[in-house]
PDB file of C-alpha atoms in Angstrom:
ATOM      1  CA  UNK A 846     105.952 -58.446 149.777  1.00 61.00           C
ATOM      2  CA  UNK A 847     105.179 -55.104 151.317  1.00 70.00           C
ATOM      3  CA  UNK A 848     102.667 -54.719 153.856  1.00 67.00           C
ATOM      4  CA  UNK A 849      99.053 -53.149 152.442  1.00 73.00           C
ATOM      5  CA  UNK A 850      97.259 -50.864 155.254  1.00 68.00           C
ATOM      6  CA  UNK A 851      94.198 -49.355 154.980  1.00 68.00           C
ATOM      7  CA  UNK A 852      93.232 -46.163 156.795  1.00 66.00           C
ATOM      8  CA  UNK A 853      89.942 -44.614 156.459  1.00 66.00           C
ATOM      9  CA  UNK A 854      89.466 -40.605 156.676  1.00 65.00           C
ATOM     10  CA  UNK A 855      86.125 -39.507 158.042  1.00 69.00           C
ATOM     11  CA  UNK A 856      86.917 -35.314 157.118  1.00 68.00           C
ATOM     12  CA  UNK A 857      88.078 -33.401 159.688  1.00 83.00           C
ATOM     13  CA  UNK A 858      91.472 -32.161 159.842  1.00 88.00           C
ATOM     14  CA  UNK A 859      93.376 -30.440 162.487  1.00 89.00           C
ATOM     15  CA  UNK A 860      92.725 -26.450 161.527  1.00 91.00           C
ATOM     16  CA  UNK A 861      96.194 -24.258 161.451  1.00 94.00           C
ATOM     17  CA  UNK A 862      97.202 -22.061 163.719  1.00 95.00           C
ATOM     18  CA  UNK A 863      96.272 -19.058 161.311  1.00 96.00           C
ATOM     19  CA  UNK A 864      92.698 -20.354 161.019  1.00 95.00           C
ATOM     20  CA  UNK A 865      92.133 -20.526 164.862  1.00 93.00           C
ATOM     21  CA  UNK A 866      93.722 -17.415 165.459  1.00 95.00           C
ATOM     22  CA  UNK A 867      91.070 -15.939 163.003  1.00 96.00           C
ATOM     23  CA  UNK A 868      87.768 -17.464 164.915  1.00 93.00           C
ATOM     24  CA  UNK A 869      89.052 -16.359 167.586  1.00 93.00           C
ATOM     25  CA  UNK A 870      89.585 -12.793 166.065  1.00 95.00           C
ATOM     26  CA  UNK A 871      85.765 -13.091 164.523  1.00 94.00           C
ATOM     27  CA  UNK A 872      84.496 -14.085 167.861  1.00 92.00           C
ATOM     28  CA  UNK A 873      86.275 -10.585 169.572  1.00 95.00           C
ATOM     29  CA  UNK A 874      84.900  -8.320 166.096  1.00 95.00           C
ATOM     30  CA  UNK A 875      88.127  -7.622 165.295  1.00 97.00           C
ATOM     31  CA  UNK A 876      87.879  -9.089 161.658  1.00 96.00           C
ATOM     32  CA  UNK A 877      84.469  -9.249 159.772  1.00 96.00           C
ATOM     33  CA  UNK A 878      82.648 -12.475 158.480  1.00 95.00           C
ATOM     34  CA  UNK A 879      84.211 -11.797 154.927  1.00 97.00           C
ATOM     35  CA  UNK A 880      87.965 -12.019 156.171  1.00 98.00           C
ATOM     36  CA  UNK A 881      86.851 -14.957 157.723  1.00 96.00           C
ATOM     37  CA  UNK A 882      86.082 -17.227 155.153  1.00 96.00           C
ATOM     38  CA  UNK A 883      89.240 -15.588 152.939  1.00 98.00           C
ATOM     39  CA  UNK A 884      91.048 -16.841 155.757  1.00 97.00           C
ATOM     40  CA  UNK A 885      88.900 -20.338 155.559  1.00 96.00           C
ATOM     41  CA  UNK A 886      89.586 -20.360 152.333  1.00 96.00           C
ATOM     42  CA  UNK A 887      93.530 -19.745 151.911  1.00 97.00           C
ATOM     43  CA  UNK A 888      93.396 -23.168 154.720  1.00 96.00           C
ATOM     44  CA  UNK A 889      91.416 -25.156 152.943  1.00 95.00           C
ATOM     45  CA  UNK A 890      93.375 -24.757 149.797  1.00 96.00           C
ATOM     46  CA  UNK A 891      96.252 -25.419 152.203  1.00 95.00           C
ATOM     47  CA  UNK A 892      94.506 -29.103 153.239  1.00 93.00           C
ATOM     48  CA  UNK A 893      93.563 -29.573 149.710  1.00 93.00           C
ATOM     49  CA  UNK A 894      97.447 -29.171 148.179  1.00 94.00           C
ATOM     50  CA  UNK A 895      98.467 -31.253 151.695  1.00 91.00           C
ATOM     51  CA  UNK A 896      96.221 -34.245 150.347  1.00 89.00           C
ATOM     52  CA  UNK A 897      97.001 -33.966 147.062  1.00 90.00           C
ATOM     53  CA  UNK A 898     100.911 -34.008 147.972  1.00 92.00           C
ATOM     54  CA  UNK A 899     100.016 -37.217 150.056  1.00 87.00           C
ATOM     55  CA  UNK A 900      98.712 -38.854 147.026  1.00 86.00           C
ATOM     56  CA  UNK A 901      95.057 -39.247 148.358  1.00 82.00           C
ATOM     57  CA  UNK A 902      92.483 -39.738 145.389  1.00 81.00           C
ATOM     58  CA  UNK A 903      89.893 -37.980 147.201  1.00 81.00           C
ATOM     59  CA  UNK A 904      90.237 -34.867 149.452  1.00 85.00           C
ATOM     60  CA  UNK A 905      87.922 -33.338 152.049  1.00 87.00           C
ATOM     61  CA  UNK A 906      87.920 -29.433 152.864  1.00 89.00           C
ATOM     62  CA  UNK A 907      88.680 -30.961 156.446  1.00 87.00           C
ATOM     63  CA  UNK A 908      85.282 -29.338 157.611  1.00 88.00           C
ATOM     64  CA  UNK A 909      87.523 -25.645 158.010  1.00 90.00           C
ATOM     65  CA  UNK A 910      84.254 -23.941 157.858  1.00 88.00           C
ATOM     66  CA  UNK A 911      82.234 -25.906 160.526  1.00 82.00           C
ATOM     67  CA  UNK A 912      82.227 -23.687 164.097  1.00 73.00           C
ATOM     68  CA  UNK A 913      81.957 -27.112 166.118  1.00 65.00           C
ATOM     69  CA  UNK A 914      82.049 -31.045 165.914  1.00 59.00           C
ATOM     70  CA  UNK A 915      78.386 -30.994 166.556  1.00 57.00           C
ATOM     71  CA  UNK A 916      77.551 -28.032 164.344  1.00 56.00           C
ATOM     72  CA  UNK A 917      74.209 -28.795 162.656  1.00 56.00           C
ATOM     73  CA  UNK A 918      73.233 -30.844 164.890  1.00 57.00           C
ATOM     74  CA  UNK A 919      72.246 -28.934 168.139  1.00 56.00           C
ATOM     75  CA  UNK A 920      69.368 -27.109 165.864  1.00 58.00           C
ATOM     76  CA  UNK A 921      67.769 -30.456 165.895  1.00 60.00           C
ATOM     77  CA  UNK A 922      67.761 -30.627 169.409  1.00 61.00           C
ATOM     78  CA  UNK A 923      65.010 -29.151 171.842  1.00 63.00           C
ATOM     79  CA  UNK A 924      66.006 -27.959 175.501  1.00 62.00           C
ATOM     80  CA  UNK A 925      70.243 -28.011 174.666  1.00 60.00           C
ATOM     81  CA  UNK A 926      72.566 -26.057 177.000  1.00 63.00           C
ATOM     82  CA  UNK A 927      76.036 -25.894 177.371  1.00 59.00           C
ATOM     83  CA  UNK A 928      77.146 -25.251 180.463  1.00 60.00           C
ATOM     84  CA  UNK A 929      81.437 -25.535 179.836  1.00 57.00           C
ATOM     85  CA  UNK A 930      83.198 -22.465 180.588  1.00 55.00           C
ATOM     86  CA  UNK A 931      82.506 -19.641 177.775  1.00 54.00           C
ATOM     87  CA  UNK A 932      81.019 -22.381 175.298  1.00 51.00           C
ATOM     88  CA  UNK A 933      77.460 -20.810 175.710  1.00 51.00           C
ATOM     89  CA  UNK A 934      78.647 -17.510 174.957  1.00 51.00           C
ATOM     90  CA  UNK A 935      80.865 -18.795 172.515  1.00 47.00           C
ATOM     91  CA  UNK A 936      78.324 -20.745 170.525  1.00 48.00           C
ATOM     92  CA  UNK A 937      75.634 -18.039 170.455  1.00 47.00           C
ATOM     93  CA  UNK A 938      78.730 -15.569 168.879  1.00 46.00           C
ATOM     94  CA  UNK A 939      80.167 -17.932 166.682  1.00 46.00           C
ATOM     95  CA  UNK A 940      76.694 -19.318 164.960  1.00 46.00           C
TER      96      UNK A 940
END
């Protein structure tokens, strides 16, 4: 009898290189907001074919779009800084 395991997927996925390459890009003004998310976009179809392939009955966008793991979060919080390397500058740019 084969072996049954059970994974659980909680949504984020590891972003390609193209996708990184592009926040970084947005961050220096070299591409505009719009290019961005075409960019966003042409990845998370990419994840979305990926899981599909995989034979996953239910997909995530693998959170492509979110800046940060704790985006939407530090807006609830009063008094927050980042003090690690360019993150402060980093943040304020990229939100």
């Amino acid at each position: 009898m084969p072996r049954i395991f059970r994974a659980d997927h909680c949504g984020s996925l590891i972003r390609p290189n193209e996708l990184r390459a592009a926040r970084i890009a947005r961050l220096r003004g070299e591409i505009d907001e719009a290019e961005l998310h075409r960019i966003e976009d042409e990845a998370i179809l990419g994840a979305l074919d990926l899981q599909r392939r995989a034979g996953l009955g239910i997909y995530t966008d693998g959170e492509f779009r979110r800046r940060f793991w704790f985006s939407g979060r530090s807006s609830h919080a009063t008094r927050l800084v980042f003090v690690c390397g360019d993150w402060p500058r980093a943040i304020s740019a990229a939100t």
